[in-house]
């Protein structure tokens, strides 16, 4: 990505898709060139949480909601340390923010962080195009870059890296571990449990949801080893959401297999679900246009209840849908698909029946979005309680 100037501009801008479709509009945010995978998200609110979600790294995000930026941005709603989207596409940005919590306008923040965007685009037509054809490589060009010929711009897009085969978790992860204490989020008394959480693109609200329930969270880098995990003496192990192709996450798959061999309770979300799938021996594949938004219906097969969920993923686990099955990695026993998408029957959750491990493909922390799935944090605590009780009984028997 190249940025020509930190100044915002309303000059001409061009969005070019790799199949040759071109959308013209005006510059929004920083001026320059950016390349990435064009994806759309259907949330009517929560744009600040969206652009600061590390799972959107190297993606040009199209907002299907036509009015964006009405409430500005603030220092509290960011889900990570920076904006991660590669580019931003909106139809009708707010002329000025109007909210008592606003500290800056959205376009000012895009400029400050060097995020190239485009406004005035028919996002409905763009979304329909991506749904019909698939997510694809794209580029936003503004300023001098927009003066190049269509053929030159298309060639630049087609020369960019595809999302398949991209290893991005290490790029967005932290460099040094940190701890989130329950006392920082309203919990009184001693922590109930301690967990090790691998940051593959973790959102700030995830450790907060644990801390609110009395769980101390040691957040570790994506490069953490089994020794790093054991060093914090955890009662449970967690892997977060994150960007990139799960087929590249061999190091994390190996780590999780070692953790599962230790019988340490495991909970994973999004990328963490895909890593559990791979650790059990299943494959993963790329979806046509993915699931991104805060209104995705999912069936919990255990309870028969439907949850409206927040999702952001372009890959999915390829696992048998018909009841319990033996994991291809047979030492981990039986596994079943616990949750399924009601839109397209994609695997949305895995539950191991012979070891203490489960995962979901969506985001139960949902800072901006529904809270239907918040019970999953409690389910993990119950799993740790059960395993802790079993451990204590074994100690007594010994």
mmCIF file of N, CA and C in Angstrom, residues 37 163-164 242-248 269-279 281-292 311-321 337 339-341 344-350 359-362:
data_model
loop_
_atom_site.group_PDB
_atom_site.id
_atom_site.type_symbol
_atom_site.label_atom_id
_atom_site.label_comp_id
_atom_site.label_asym_id
_atom_site.label_seq_id
_atom_site.Cartn_x
_atom_site.Cartn_y
_atom_site.Cartn_z
ATOM 1 N N UNK A 37 -8.136 -7.983 -0.530
ATOM 2 C CA UNK A 37 -9.285 -8.778 -0.933
ATOM 3 C C UNK A 37 -10.561 -8.002 -0.639
ATOM 4 N N UNK A 163 -5.702 -14.092 -1.001
ATOM 5 C CA UNK A 163 -5.848 -14.455 0.411
ATOM 6 C C UNK A 163 -5.494 -15.918 0.648
ATOM 7 N N UNK A 164 -5.791 -16.783 -0.328
ATOM 8 C CA UNK A 164 -5.395 -18.183 -0.186
ATOM 9 C C UNK A 164 -3.879 -18.270 -0.021
ATOM 10 N N UNK A 242 -8.769 -14.468 13.893
ATOM 11 C CA UNK A 242 -7.591 -13.929 13.223
ATOM 12 C C UNK A 242 -7.717 -14.019 11.718
ATOM 13 N N UNK A 243 -6.827 -13.349 10.998
ATOM 14 C CA UNK A 243 -6.889 -13.307 9.537
ATOM 15 C C UNK A 243 -6.067 -14.397 8.869
ATOM 16 N N UNK A 244 -6.261 -14.529 7.576
ATOM 17 C CA UNK A 244 -5.427 -15.412 6.784
ATOM 18 C C UNK A 244 -6.029 -16.786 6.552
ATOM 19 N N UNK A 245 -5.265 -17.603 5.878
ATOM 20 C CA UNK A 245 -5.673 -18.949 5.478
ATOM 21 C C UNK A 245 -5.301 -19.938 6.577
ATOM 22 N N UNK A 246 -6.267 -20.649 7.160
ATOM 23 C CA UNK A 246 -5.931 -21.606 8.216
ATOM 24 C C UNK A 246 -5.018 -22.733 7.750
ATOM 25 N N UNK A 247 -4.943 -22.953 6.454
ATOM 26 C CA UNK A 247 -4.044 -23.992 5.941
ATOM 27 C C UNK A 247 -2.583 -23.647 6.187
ATOM 28 N N UNK A 248 -2.295 -22.378 6.513
ATOM 29 C CA UNK A 248 -0.908 -21.953 6.767
ATOM 30 C C UNK A 248 -0.542 -22.030 8.247
ATOM 31 N N UNK A 269 -12.439 -19.659 19.003
ATOM 32 C CA UNK A 269 -13.432 -18.946 18.192
ATOM 33 C C UNK A 269 -12.820 -18.570 16.847
ATOM 34 N N UNK A 270 -13.618 -18.664 15.813
ATOM 35 C CA UNK A 270 -13.265 -18.234 14.458
ATOM 36 C C UNK A 270 -12.008 -18.953 13.960
ATOM 37 N N UNK A 271 -10.873 -18.289 13.886
ATOM 38 C CA UNK A 271 -9.639 -18.952 13.472
ATOM 39 C C UNK A 271 -9.337 -20.118 14.408
ATOM 40 N N UNK A 272 -9.654 -19.934 15.698
ATOM 41 C CA UNK A 272 -9.454 -20.995 16.674
ATOM 42 C C UNK A 272 -10.323 -22.207 16.411
ATOM 43 N N UNK A 273 -11.479 -22.014 15.769
ATOM 44 C CA UNK A 273 -12.331 -23.134 15.364
ATOM 45 C C UNK A 273 -11.694 -23.885 14.197
ATOM 46 N N UNK A 274 -11.163 -23.135 13.253
ATOM 47 C CA UNK A 274 -10.520 -23.758 12.103
ATOM 48 C C UNK A 274 -9.268 -24.527 12.522
ATOM 49 N N UNK A 275 -8.547 -23.990 13.500
ATOM 50 C CA UNK A 275 -7.347 -24.678 13.982
ATOM 51 C C UNK A 275 -7.730 -25.956 14.715
ATOM 52 N N UNK A 276 -8.819 -25.938 15.495
ATOM 53 C CA UNK A 276 -9.277 -27.180 16.125
ATOM 54 C C UNK A 276 -9.654 -28.202 15.051
ATOM 55 N N UNK A 277 -10.357 -27.752 14.008
ATOM 56 C CA UNK A 277 -10.707 -28.658 12.925
ATOM 57 C C UNK A 277 -9.481 -29.315 12.319
ATOM 58 N N UNK A 278 -8.466 -28.515 12.054
ATOM 59 C CA UNK A 278 -7.234 -29.070 11.486
ATOM 60 C C UNK A 278 -6.518 -29.971 12.482
ATOM 61 N N UNK A 279 -6.502 -29.578 13.772
ATOM 62 C CA UNK A 279 -5.835 -30.397 14.782
ATOM 63 C C UNK A 279 -6.486 -31.781 14.891
ATOM 64 N N UNK A 281 -7.763 -33.276 12.411
ATOM 65 C CA UNK A 281 -7.496 -33.979 11.162
ATOM 66 C C UNK A 281 -8.396 -33.622 10.005
ATOM 67 N N UNK A 282 -9.306 -32.665 10.204
ATOM 68 C CA UNK A 282 -10.185 -32.238 9.122
ATOM 69 C C UNK A 282 -9.498 -31.179 8.261
ATOM 70 N N UNK A 283 -10.051 -30.944 7.079
ATOM 71 C CA UNK A 283 -9.528 -29.921 6.194
ATOM 72 C C UNK A 283 -10.288 -28.613 6.342
ATOM 73 N N UNK A 284 -9.813 -27.590 5.668
ATOM 74 C CA UNK A 284 -10.506 -26.304 5.598
ATOM 75 C C UNK A 284 -10.609 -25.877 4.144
ATOM 76 N N UNK A 285 -11.512 -24.962 3.844
ATOM 77 C CA UNK A 285 -11.697 -24.501 2.475
ATOM 78 C C UNK A 285 -12.159 -23.043 2.488
ATOM 79 N N UNK A 286 -12.007 -22.384 1.357
ATOM 80 C CA UNK A 286 -12.392 -20.984 1.248
ATOM 81 C C UNK A 286 -13.840 -20.871 0.795
ATOM 82 N N UNK A 287 -14.594 -20.025 1.483
ATOM 83 C CA UNK A 287 -15.984 -19.781 1.121
ATOM 84 C C UNK A 287 -16.069 -18.852 -0.080
ATOM 85 N N UNK A 288 -17.180 -18.886 -0.784
ATOM 86 C CA UNK A 288 -17.343 -18.061 -1.978
ATOM 87 C C UNK A 288 -17.262 -16.577 -1.652
ATOM 88 N N UNK A 289 -18.029 -16.149 -0.654
ATOM 89 C CA UNK A 289 -17.951 -14.738 -0.251
ATOM 90 C C UNK A 289 -17.944 -14.561 1.261
ATOM 91 N N UNK A 290 -17.897 -15.643 2.016
ATOM 92 C CA UNK A 290 -17.704 -15.561 3.451
ATOM 93 C C UNK A 290 -18.927 -15.097 4.222
ATOM 94 N N UNK A 291 -18.764 -15.047 5.533
ATOM 95 C CA UNK A 291 -19.799 -14.561 6.448
ATOM 96 C C UNK A 291 -19.228 -13.368 7.205
ATOM 97 N N UNK A 292 -19.792 -12.196 6.988
ATOM 98 C CA UNK A 292 -19.300 -10.998 7.670
ATOM 99 C C UNK A 292 -20.474 -10.096 7.999
ATOM 100 N N UNK A 311 -20.192 -12.456 12.848
ATOM 101 C CA UNK A 311 -19.221 -13.311 12.162
ATOM 102 C C UNK A 311 -18.289 -12.494 11.269
ATOM 103 N N UNK A 312 -17.119 -13.057 11.054
ATOM 104 C CA UNK A 312 -16.147 -12.474 10.137
ATOM 105 C C UNK A 312 -15.164 -13.565 9.730
ATOM 106 N N UNK A 313 -15.537 -14.352 8.732
ATOM 107 C CA UNK A 313 -14.619 -15.392 8.276
ATOM 108 C C UNK A 313 -14.839 -15.696 6.801
ATOM 109 N N UNK A 314 -13.739 -16.017 6.140
ATOM 110 C CA UNK A 314 -13.786 -16.369 4.729
ATOM 111 C C UNK A 314 -13.416 -17.814 4.465
ATOM 112 N N UNK A 315 -13.045 -18.543 5.535
ATOM 113 C CA UNK A 315 -12.695 -19.959 5.430
ATOM 114 C C UNK A 315 -13.572 -20.747 6.391
ATOM 115 N N UNK A 316 -13.700 -22.050 6.178
ATOM 116 C CA UNK A 316 -14.535 -22.884 7.032
ATOM 117 C C UNK A 316 -13.929 -24.277 7.146
ATOM 118 N N UNK A 317 -14.402 -25.016 8.164
ATOM 119 C CA UNK A 317 -13.950 -26.387 8.409
ATOM 120 C C UNK A 317 -14.784 -27.356 7.585
ATOM 121 N N UNK A 318 -14.131 -28.335 7.010
ATOM 122 C CA UNK A 318 -14.806 -29.378 6.240
ATOM 123 C C UNK A 318 -14.915 -30.623 7.119
ATOM 124 N N UNK A 319 -16.052 -30.755 7.811
ATOM 125 C CA UNK A 319 -16.252 -31.872 8.732
ATOM 126 C C UNK A 319 -17.607 -32.513 8.473
ATOM 127 N N UNK A 320 -17.762 -33.809 8.779
ATOM 128 C CA UNK A 320 -19.047 -34.487 8.579
ATOM 129 C C UNK A 320 -20.153 -33.851 9.410
ATOM 130 N N UNK A 321 -21.325 -33.686 8.807
ATOM 131 C CA UNK A 321 -22.434 -33.003 9.470
ATOM 132 C C UNK A 321 -23.377 -33.963 10.193
ATOM 133 N N UNK A 337 -20.310 -31.908 14.867
ATOM 134 C CA UNK A 337 -20.595 -30.520 14.507
ATOM 135 C C UNK A 337 -21.702 -30.039 15.436
ATOM 136 N N UNK A 339 -22.695 -26.658 15.914
ATOM 137 C CA UNK A 339 -23.425 -25.495 15.420
ATOM 138 C C UNK A 339 -23.335 -25.460 13.896
ATOM 139 N N UNK A 340 -24.391 -24.993 13.263
ATOM 140 C CA UNK A 340 -24.421 -24.950 11.803
ATOM 141 C C UNK A 340 -25.094 -23.659 11.331
ATOM 142 N N UNK A 341 -24.592 -23.096 10.250
ATOM 143 C CA UNK A 341 -25.186 -21.882 9.679
ATOM 144 C C UNK A 341 -26.524 -22.213 9.037
ATOM 145 N N UNK A 344 -26.339 -21.332 4.905
ATOM 146 C CA UNK A 344 -25.689 -22.159 3.882
ATOM 147 C C UNK A 344 -25.110 -23.466 4.418
ATOM 148 N N UNK A 345 -25.514 -23.881 5.632
ATOM 149 C CA UNK A 345 -25.083 -25.164 6.205
ATOM 150 C C UNK A 345 -23.578 -25.267 6.429
ATOM 151 N N UNK A 346 -22.902 -24.155 6.607
ATOM 152 C CA UNK A 346 -21.475 -24.174 6.915
ATOM 153 C C UNK A 346 -21.283 -24.581 8.377
ATOM 154 N N UNK A 347 -20.215 -25.343 8.649
ATOM 155 C CA UNK A 347 -19.879 -25.722 10.022
ATOM 156 C C UNK A 347 -19.599 -24.467 10.840
ATOM 157 N N UNK A 348 -20.333 -24.294 11.941
ATOM 158 C CA UNK A 348 -20.161 -23.124 12.796
ATOM 159 C C UNK A 348 -19.697 -23.479 14.201
ATOM 160 N N UNK A 349 -19.446 -24.761 14.440
ATOM 161 C CA UNK A 349 -18.944 -25.149 15.744
ATOM 162 C C UNK A 349 -18.584 -26.617 15.786
ATOM 163 N N UNK A 350 -17.600 -26.960 16.632
ATOM 164 C CA UNK A 350 -17.162 -28.336 16.827
ATOM 165 C C UNK A 350 -17.162 -28.646 18.314
ATOM 166 N N UNK A 359 -15.352 -25.473 20.059
ATOM 167 C CA UNK A 359 -15.058 -24.207 19.381
ATOM 168 C C UNK A 359 -16.268 -23.781 18.569
ATOM 169 N N UNK A 360 -16.291 -22.490 18.226
ATOM 170 C CA UNK A 360 -17.322 -21.949 17.339
ATOM 171 C C UNK A 360 -16.668 -21.069 16.290
ATOM 172 N N UNK A 361 -17.341 -20.924 15.157
ATOM 173 C CA UNK A 361 -16.790 -20.164 14.047
ATOM 174 C C UNK A 361 -17.111 -18.672 14.150
ATOM 175 N N UNK A 362 -18.004 -18.308 15.031
ATOM 176 C CA UNK A 362 -18.444 -16.909 15.123
ATOM 177 C C UNK A 362 -17.840 -16.230 16.345
#
